[in-house]
Short mmCIF file of C-alpha atoms in Angstrom, two decimals:
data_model
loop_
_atom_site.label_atom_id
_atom_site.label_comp_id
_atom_site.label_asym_id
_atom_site.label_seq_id
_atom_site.Cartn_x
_atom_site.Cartn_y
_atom_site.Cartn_z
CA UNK V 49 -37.98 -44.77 -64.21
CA UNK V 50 -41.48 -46.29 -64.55
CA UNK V 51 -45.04 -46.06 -63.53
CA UNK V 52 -46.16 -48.75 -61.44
CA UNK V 53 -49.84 -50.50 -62.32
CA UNK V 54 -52.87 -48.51 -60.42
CA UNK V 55 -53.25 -50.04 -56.61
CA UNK V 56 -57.09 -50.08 -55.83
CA UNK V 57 -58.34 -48.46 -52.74
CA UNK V 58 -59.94 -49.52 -50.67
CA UNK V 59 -57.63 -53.04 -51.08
CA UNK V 60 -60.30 -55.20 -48.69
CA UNK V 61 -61.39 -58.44 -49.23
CA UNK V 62 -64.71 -58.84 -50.11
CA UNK V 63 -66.87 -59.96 -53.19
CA UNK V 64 -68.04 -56.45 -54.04
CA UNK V 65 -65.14 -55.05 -55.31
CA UNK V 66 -65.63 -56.72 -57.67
CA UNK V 67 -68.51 -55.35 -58.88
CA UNK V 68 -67.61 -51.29 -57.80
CA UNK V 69 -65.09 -49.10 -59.04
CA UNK V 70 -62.35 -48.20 -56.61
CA UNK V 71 -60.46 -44.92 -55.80
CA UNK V 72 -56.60 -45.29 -57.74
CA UNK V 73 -53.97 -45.18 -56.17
CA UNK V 74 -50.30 -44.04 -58.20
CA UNK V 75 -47.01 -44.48 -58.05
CA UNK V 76 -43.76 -43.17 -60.04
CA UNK V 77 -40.63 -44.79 -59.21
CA UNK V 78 -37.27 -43.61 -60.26
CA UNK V 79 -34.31 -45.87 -59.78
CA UNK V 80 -30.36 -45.04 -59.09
CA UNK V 81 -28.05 -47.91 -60.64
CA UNK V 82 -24.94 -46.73 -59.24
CA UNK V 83 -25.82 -47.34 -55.31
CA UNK V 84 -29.80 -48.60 -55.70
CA UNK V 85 -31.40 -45.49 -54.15
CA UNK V 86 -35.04 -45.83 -55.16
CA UNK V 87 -37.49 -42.91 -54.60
CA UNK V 88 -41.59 -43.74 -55.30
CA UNK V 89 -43.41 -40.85 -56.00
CA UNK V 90 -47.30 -41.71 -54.54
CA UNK V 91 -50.42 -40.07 -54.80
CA UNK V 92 -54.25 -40.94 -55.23
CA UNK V 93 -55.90 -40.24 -58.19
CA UNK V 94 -57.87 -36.67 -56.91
CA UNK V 95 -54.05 -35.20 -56.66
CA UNK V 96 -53.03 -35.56 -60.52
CA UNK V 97 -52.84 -37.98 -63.20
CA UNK V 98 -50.59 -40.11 -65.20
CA UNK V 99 -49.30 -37.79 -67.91
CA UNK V 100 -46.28 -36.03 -68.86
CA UNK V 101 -46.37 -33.24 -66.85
CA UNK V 102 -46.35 -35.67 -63.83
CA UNK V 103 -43.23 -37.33 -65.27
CA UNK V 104 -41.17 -33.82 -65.55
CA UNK V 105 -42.23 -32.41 -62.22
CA UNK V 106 -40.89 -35.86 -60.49
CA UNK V 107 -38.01 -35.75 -62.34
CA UNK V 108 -37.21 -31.83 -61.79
CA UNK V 109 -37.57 -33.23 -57.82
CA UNK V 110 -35.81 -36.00 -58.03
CA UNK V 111 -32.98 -34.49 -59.87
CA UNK V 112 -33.06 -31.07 -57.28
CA UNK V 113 -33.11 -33.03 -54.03
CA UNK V 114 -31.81 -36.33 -54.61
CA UNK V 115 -29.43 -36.74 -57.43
CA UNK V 116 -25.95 -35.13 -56.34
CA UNK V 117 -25.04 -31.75 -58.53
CA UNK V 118 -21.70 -33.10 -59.10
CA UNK V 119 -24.24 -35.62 -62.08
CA UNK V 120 -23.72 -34.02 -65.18
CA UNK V 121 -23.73 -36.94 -67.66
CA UNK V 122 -27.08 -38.70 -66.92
CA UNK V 123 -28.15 -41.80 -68.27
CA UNK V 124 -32.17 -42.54 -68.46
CA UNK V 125 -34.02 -46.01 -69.36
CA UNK V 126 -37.80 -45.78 -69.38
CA UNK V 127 -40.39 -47.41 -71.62
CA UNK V 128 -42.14 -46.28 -74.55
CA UNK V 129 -45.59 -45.18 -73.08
CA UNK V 130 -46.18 -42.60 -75.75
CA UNK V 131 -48.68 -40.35 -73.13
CA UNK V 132 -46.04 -40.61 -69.74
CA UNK V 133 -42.09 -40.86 -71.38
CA UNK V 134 -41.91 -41.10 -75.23
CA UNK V 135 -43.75 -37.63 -76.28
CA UNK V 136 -42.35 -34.25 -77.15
CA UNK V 137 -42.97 -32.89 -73.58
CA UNK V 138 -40.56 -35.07 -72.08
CA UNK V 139 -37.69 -34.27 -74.74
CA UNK V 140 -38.26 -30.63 -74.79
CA UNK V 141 -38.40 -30.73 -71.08
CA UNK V 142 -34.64 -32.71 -71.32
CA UNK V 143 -33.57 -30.19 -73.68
CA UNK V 144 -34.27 -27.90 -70.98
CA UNK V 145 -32.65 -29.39 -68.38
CA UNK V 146 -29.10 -29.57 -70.66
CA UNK V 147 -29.42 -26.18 -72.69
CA UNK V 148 -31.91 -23.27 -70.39
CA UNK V 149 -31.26 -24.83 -66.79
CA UNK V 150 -27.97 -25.77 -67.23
CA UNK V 151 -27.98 -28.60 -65.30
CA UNK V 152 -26.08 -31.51 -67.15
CA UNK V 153 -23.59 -31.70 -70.17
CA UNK V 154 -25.54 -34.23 -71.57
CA UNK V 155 -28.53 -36.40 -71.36
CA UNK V 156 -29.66 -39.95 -73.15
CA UNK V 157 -32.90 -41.98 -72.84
CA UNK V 158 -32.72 -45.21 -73.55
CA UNK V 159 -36.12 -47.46 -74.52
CA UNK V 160 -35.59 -50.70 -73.99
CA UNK V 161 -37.56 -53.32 -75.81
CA UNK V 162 -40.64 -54.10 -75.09
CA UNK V 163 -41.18 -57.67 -74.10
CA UNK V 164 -37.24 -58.85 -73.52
CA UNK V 165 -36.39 -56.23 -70.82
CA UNK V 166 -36.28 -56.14 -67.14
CA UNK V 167 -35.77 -52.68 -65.39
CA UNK V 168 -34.80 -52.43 -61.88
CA UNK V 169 -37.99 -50.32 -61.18
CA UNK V 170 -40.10 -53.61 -61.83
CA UNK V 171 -37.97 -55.70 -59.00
CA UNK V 172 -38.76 -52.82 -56.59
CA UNK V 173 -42.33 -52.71 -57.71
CA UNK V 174 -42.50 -56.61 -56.99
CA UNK V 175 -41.48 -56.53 -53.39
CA UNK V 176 -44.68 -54.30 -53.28
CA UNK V 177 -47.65 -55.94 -51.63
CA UNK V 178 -50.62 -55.81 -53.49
CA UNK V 179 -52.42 -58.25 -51.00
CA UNK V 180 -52.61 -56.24 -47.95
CA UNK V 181 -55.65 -54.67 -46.60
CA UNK V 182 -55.52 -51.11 -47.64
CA UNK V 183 -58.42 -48.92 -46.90
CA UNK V 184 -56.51 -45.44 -46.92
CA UNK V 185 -53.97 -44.07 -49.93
CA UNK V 186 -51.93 -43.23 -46.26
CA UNK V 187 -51.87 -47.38 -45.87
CA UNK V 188 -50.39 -47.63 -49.26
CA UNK V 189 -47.75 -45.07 -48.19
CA UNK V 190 -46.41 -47.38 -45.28
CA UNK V 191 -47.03 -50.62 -46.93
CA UNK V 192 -44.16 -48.71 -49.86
CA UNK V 193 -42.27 -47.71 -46.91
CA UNK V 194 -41.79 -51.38 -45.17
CA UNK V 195 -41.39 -53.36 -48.57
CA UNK V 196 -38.07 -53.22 -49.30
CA UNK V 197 -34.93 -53.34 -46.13
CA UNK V 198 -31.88 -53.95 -48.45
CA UNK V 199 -29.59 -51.85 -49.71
CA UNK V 200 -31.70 -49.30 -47.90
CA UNK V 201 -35.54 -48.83 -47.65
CA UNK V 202 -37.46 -46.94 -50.49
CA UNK V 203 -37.47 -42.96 -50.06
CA UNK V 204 -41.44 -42.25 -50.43
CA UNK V 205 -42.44 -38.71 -52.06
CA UNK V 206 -46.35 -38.41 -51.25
CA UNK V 207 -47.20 -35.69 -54.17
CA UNK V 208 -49.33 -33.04 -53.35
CA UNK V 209 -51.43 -31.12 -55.77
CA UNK V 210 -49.27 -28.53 -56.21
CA UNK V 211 -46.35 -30.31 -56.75
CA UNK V 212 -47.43 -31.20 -60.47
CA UNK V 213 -46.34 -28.10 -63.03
CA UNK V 214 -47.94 -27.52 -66.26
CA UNK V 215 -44.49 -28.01 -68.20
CA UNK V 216 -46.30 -28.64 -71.63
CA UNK V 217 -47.79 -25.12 -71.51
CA UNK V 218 -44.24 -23.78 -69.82
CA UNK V 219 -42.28 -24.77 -72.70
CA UNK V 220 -44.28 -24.02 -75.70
CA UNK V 221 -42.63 -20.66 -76.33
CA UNK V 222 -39.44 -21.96 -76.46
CA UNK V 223 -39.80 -24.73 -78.81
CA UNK V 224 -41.39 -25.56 -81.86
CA UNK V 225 -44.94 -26.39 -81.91
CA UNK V 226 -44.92 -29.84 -82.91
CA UNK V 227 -41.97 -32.52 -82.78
CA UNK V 228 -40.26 -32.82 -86.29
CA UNK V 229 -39.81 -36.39 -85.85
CA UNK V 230 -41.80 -39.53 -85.73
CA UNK V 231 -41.31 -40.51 -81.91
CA UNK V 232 -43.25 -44.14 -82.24
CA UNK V 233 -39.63 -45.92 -83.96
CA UNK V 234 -37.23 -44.24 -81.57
CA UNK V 235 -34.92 -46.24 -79.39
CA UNK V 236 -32.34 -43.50 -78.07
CA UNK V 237 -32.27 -39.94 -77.52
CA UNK V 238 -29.55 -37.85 -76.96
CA UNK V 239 -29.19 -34.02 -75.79
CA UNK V 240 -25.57 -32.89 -75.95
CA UNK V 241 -24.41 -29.45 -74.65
CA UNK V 242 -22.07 -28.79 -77.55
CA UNK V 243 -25.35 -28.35 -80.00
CA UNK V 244 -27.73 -26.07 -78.21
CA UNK V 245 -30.74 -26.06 -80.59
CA UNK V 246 -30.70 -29.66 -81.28
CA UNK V 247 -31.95 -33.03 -80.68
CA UNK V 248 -30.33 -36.51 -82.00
CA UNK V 249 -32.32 -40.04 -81.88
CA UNK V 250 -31.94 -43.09 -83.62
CA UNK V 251 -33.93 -45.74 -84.51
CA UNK V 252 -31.50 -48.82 -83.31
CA UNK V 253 -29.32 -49.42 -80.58
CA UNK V 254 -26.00 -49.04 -82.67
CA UNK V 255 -27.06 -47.12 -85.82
CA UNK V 256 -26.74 -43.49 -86.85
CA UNK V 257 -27.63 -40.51 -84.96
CA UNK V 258 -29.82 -38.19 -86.97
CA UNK V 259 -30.23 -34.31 -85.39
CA UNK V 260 -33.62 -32.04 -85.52
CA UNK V 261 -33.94 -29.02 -84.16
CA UNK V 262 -36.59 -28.30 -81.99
CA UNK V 263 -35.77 -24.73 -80.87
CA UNK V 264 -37.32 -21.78 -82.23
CA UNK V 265 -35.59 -19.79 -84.95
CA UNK V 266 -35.29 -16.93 -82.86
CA UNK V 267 -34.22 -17.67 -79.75
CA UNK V 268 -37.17 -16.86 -77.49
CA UNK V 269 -36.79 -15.81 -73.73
CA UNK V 270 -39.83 -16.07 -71.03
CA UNK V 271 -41.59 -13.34 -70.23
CA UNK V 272 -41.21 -11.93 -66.73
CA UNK V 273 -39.54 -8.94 -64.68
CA UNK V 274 -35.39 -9.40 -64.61
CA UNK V 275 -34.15 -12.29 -62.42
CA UNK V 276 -31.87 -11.70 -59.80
CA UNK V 277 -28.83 -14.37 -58.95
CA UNK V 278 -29.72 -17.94 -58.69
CA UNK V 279 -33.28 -17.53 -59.35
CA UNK V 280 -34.93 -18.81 -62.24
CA UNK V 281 -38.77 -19.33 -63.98
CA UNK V 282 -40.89 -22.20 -63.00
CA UNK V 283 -43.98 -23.60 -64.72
CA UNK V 284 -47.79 -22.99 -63.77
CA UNK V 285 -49.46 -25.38 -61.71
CA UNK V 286 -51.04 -28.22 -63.84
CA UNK V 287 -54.23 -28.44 -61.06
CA UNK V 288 -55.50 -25.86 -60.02
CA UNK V 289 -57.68 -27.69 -57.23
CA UNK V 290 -58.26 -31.67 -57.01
CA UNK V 291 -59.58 -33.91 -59.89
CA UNK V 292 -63.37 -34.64 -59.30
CA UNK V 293 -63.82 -38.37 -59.37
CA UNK V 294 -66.87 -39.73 -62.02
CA UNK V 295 -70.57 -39.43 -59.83
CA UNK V 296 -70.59 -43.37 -60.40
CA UNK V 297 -67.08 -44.20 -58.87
CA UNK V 298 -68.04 -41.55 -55.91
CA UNK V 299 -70.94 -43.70 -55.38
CA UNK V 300 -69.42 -47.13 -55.46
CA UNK V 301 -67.10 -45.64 -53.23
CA UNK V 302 -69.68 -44.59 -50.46
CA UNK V 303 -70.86 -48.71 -50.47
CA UNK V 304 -67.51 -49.52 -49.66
CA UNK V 305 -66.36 -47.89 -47.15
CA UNK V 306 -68.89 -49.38 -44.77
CA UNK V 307 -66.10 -52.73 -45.43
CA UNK V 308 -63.55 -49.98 -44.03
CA UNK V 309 -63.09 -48.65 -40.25
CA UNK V 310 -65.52 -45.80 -39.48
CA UNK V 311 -62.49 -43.54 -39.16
CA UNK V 312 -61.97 -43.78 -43.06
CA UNK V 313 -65.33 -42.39 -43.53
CA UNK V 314 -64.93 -38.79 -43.53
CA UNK V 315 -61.87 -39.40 -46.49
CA UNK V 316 -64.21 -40.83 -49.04
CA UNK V 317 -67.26 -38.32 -48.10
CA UNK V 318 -64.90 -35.31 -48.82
CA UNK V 319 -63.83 -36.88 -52.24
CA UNK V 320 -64.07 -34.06 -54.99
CA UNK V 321 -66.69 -35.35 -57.11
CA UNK V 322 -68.33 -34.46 -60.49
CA UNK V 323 -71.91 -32.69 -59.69
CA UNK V 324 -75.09 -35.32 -61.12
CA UNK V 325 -76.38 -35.40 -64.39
CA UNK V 326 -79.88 -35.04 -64.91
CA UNK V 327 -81.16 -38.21 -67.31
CA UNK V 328 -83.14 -37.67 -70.59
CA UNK V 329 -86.25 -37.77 -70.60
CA UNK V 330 -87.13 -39.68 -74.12
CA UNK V 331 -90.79 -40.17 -73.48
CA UNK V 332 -92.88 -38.01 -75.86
#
């Protein structure tokens, strides 16, 4: 799984995008090596952010409507971006998956390194193409949809606000506050069923495993009324409403859309934006 590099919209062709700052446009992409099933999860940049809370929600999709149930050994490689994959979010939110949810015997995340690996996400993310003449996030969607034909086309997930949980805040009562291990040298992780309070990671490919534990000392439930059969607790929303874009970027994004079809105008006018600030006046 990996984040692809932000796609600027509008993608037009003329010399003053170069000098404006252009709405961003997302992508997640998690990739199945058994049979090459590829899902992107899209979004602009008013919809959520690139953080781990994004990561967890796609995964809790991808692994509840497209990864079979009969999974339960799973296998993960993803790089080391310290605020999107490698942060204590993301393992206590694996931890989850194995120990509270119940969902796989084991887990382990791989980090390949940095500078002699290729992933499969970044062939997909090259059949992408970033020339096209884009002036909608929707344009993006089809031009994801139409890049790749074999084994299959990519499945496209356009993310809503709502779809992003605030999984950093949902897990804080059941684990310890702050990760008893440096996460920086890391190169696997490993969540076994067999050892419900801990977590083992090494710091080479082929070296020892050394355990933490990251649960509380008292094993902590969340709060609630009783749960009935096959129903469960699911984290707050992470937004609340759309992410205001900077006064500046709004603005630059007015002068461009008169490069775009007039049909795109009502879009970028309805843009949540930050409100103006009122200068200084230093003058004495």
């Amino acid at each position: 799984m990996d984040y692809q590099r932000n796609l600027p919209t509008p993608n037009i062709s003329t010399n003053d995008v170069y000098y404006k700052r252009q709405l961003s446009f997302y992508s997640f992409n998690i990739h199945r090596l058994s049979d090459a099933d590829s899902v992107f999860y899209t979004y602009p940049q008013e919809i959520a952010k690139k953080g781990s809370n994004e990561v967890c929600s796609f995964v809790q999709d991808y692994v509840t409507h497209h990864l079979p149930q009969n999974i339960k050994h799973l296998n993960i490689f993803c790089d080391s971006c310290g605020g999107q994959n490698k942060n204590f979010t993301t393992f206590r939110y694996f931890h989850y998956l194995v120990h509270r949810s119940n969902r796989f015997e084991s887990i382990r995340v791989t980090f390949p390194v940095r500078g002699h690996s290729y992933m499969e996400c970044d062939k997909n993310m090259g059949l992408i193409n970033t020339k096209t003449r884009v002036e909608l996030p929707k344009d993006w969607v089809q031009v994801f949809k139409t890049a790749r034909v074999k084994p299959s086309p990519f499945k496209i997930e356009e993310v809503e606000n709502h779809d992003v949980r605030d999984w950093s805040a949902f897990l804080n009562p059941l684990y310890v506050k702050k990760c008893p291990f440096q996460s920086r040298p890391i190169k696997e992780l490993e969540i076994r069923k067999e050892h419900p309070r801990m977590l083992f990671y090494r710091e080479t490919y082929n070296g020892m495993w050394i355990s933490s534990i990251i649960t509380q000392t008292r094993r902590k439930q969340l709060r609630g009324p009783p749960l009935a059969d096959n129903e469960f607790y699911y984290p707050p929303r992470a937004y609340l409403e759309k992410i205001p874009l900077t006064r500046d970027k709004y603005d630059n994004l007015q002068e461009l859309k008169r490069f775009c079809d007039v049909s795109t105008f009502s879009y970028y006018e309805n843009l949540p934006k930050l409100p103006k600030t009122k200068k200084k006046n230093n003058k004495k």
